[in-house]
């Protein structure tokens, strides 16, 4: 068989096989069913997207993370959780539920996710005529819905996200500013750029720092000396910590744990400088946050 004939046969085989391969692949954006005991609630992609947008708008609104009981009540009312549904009237919120959620001390973004997931499930259960046994069953369903509502991390090198600067220090500053402004996409883009560009230098500086005594916190007046030897170590560890903070505020516990764990596993000798001009050990802060969400 000549080369052109062989190419034609091979190409034909590949093309005709594509439909068969595609049968086992779910299209992008396809949303899995939610198990409710022995039942299954189907969540259409357009429904999931509508709720993702609502969650995104709510979590980008700057608010104090220390929620008052009145704010918890306001959010529950905003998401219609006091309203009795046709299929599951007993799952409507009461004042006891407000006390429960207030005492859990969730940040606003985490509470918005929890409440959004509950409302989505209750609405779809009504539409599909499915009864939910009790609050425990609802809680289990919520844990299936929250990952659907969490916006996936953006393409960090997207040209639509401006992250200017030629030094790791500039990128870290932009990352902190973006985090404070709840511009999570930009914070992730800037930290990703720094990590990809200077991780090798950070690893080298960590190895060198670990050969000596890296337990003593540098003094503010020694910052020039510290950064001369450890600029990449500090900035890359800080970048991972900022990523952890982004995912923490989005209640994306898995990715937050992974980010904090990177600091703990790779950069325990790093120190971050505060806006006020003093140093704190990056790994200590990461450990505190990791322990807080370890079981979430």
C-alpha angles and dihedrals in degrees: 000000000000122000097256092050091048091051091051094050092047094048091047091052092051094048094048090049094054097082090052091050092047093055090073095048123083115222118253111275095023108148121217123231119264116234116230104180104293092344130083128216115207114216112201116222092241091053092050091048092050090053092044089057092049091050091047093053093047096047094048092059106101110239138154110273091219099085120203120220088250090057092049088052090048092052093047089052092045090056093046096243094143090059117100113232124214096243100034111026093151091064094065113120122262131186088270089063091053090052090049095052093042091054092051088066097217119176115243096259091052093048092048089055092049094048094043091052091051093050093047091052094047092049093048092045089056092047093048094039096240123153118215113215101220145319092287091058090047091051090053090051091049091059088058093050101046094072088052091054096046110097111237117244110272125242096280095208094050111143089221090072112074112218105160126183141091099223134064089236091060092049093048091051091052090047093054092046091049091049092051090050091046090240090145097171092058093044090054093045094051095045091047091052092050093047094050093047104042109022092104092057090045091053091050092049091048091055091050094046091049091059090066134037107297095164096089114090112234117245120245092244090056095058095110091054092044096050093045089064101028109028095124094041091054097042097045093046088048090049091055090047091052090051088053090052092051093053091042091057089047090050089237092145098177095055092040090055091049092052094048090045090057089060092047096046101039112021111036091139094058126112127195124211116228125224087254091060104255131113129245128183108256094207093054091056091044091050092052092052093042091053090049094057100027094114099034 
